[in-house]
C-alpha atoms as a printed R data frame, in Angstrom:
   type eleno elety resid chain resno       x      y       z
1  ATOM     1    CA   MET     A     1  -5.671  8.067 -10.329
2  ATOM     2    CA   GLN     A     2  -2.454  7.172  -8.595
3  ATOM     3    CA   ASP     A     3  -1.242  3.526  -8.723
4  ATOM     4    CA   LEU     A     4  -1.588  3.209  -4.912
5  ATOM     5    CA   ASP     A     5  -5.127  4.631  -4.994
6  ATOM     6    CA   PHE     A     6  -6.027  2.164  -7.695
7  ATOM     7    CA   ALA     A     7  -4.566 -0.865  -5.935
8  ATOM     8    CA   ALA     A     8  -6.428  0.095  -2.630
9  ATOM     9    CA   LEU     A     9  -9.660  0.614  -4.528
10 ATOM    10    CA   LEU     A    10  -9.247 -2.800  -6.425
11 ATOM    11    CA   TYR     A    11  -8.538 -4.664  -3.134
12 ATOM    12    CA   LEU     A    12 -11.525 -3.109  -1.527
13 ATOM    13    CA   LEU     A    13 -13.810 -3.908  -4.351
14 ATOM    14    CA   LYS     A    14 -12.753 -7.573  -4.199
15 ATOM    15    CA   ASN     A    15 -13.039 -7.855  -0.390
16 ATOM    16    CA   TRP     A    16 -15.768 -5.572   0.581
17 ATOM    17    CA   ASP     A    17 -19.055 -6.925   1.622
18 ATOM    18    CA   GLY     A    18 -21.121 -3.946   0.674
19 ATOM    19    CA   GLN     A    19 -22.633 -3.671   4.214
20 ATOM    20    CA   ALA     A    20 -20.688 -0.379   5.207
21 ATOM    21    CA   SER     A    21 -21.807  3.174   4.736
22 ATOM    22    CA   LEU     A    22 -19.978  5.550   2.327
23 ATOM    23    CA   PRO     A    23 -18.095  7.227   5.192
24 ATOM    24    CA   GLU     A    24 -16.954  3.780   6.656
25 ATOM    25    CA   TYR     A    25 -15.891  2.634   3.021
26 ATOM    26    CA   MET     A    26 -13.787  5.835   2.650
27 ATOM    27    CA   HIS     A    27 -12.178  5.399   5.987
28 ATOM    28    CA   LYS     A    28 -11.421  1.771   4.926
29 ATOM    29    CA   PHE     A    29  -9.936  2.993   1.656
30 ATOM    30    CA   GLN     A    30  -7.667  5.383   3.418
31 ATOM    31    CA   GLU     A    31  -6.595  2.809   5.921
32 ATOM    32    CA   THR     A    32  -5.977  0.283   3.001
33 ATOM    33    CA   LYS     A    33  -3.974  2.772   1.074
34 ATOM    34    CA   LYS     A    34  -1.846  3.594   4.239
35 ATOM    35    CA   ASN     A    35  -1.207 -0.026   4.808
36 ATOM    36    CA   LEU     A    36  -0.182 -0.600   1.276
37 ATOM    37    CA   ASP     A    37   2.125  2.443   1.447
38 ATOM    38    CA   ASP     A    38   3.709  1.255   4.638
39 ATOM    39    CA   ALA     A    39   4.262 -2.201   3.113
40 ATOM    40    CA   LEU     A    40   5.894 -0.845  -0.120
41 ATOM    41    CA   LEU     A    41   8.117  1.400   1.924
42 ATOM    42    CA   ALA     A    42   9.354 -1.432   4.196
43 ATOM    43    CA   GLU     A    43   9.952 -3.581   1.157
44 ATOM    44    CA   LYS     A    44  12.067 -0.693  -0.401
45 ATOM    45    CA   GLN     A    45  13.840 -0.297   2.957
46 ATOM    46    CA   GLU     A    46  14.590 -3.996   2.994
47 ATOM    47    CA   HIS     A    47  15.929 -4.041  -0.466
48 ATOM    48    CA   MET     A    48  18.233 -1.048   0.178
49 ATOM    49    CA   ASP     A    49  19.371 -2.787   3.461
50 ATOM    50    CA   ARG     A    50  20.387 -5.856   1.529
51 ATOM    51    CA   GLN     A    51  22.238 -3.801  -1.186
52 ATOM    52    CA   ILE     A    52  24.147 -1.982   1.650
53 ATOM    53    CA   GLN     A    53  25.137 -5.207   3.274
54 ATOM    54    CA   ASP     A    54  26.214 -6.933   0.269
55 ATOM    55    CA   GLY     A    55  28.021 -3.887  -1.178
56 ATOM    56    CA   SER     A    56  26.000 -3.471  -4.332
57 ATOM    57    CA   TYR     A    57  24.273 -0.215  -3.235
58 ATOM    58    CA   HIS     A    58  24.899  2.815  -5.874
59 ATOM    59    CA   MET     A    59  23.562  6.260  -5.649
């Protein structure tokens, strides 16, 4: 299992009320995984932007 899958599943297990059907749960899992992926990508971009601005970015 990929780290992002695991994080999304763990989040849902802690926050799911158990009232949704399996298809609804899977849809919510995919949505949560996408939200996490988007947040991680934005964080990486912000970090890279800061490095470029302060001149510490290296390839």
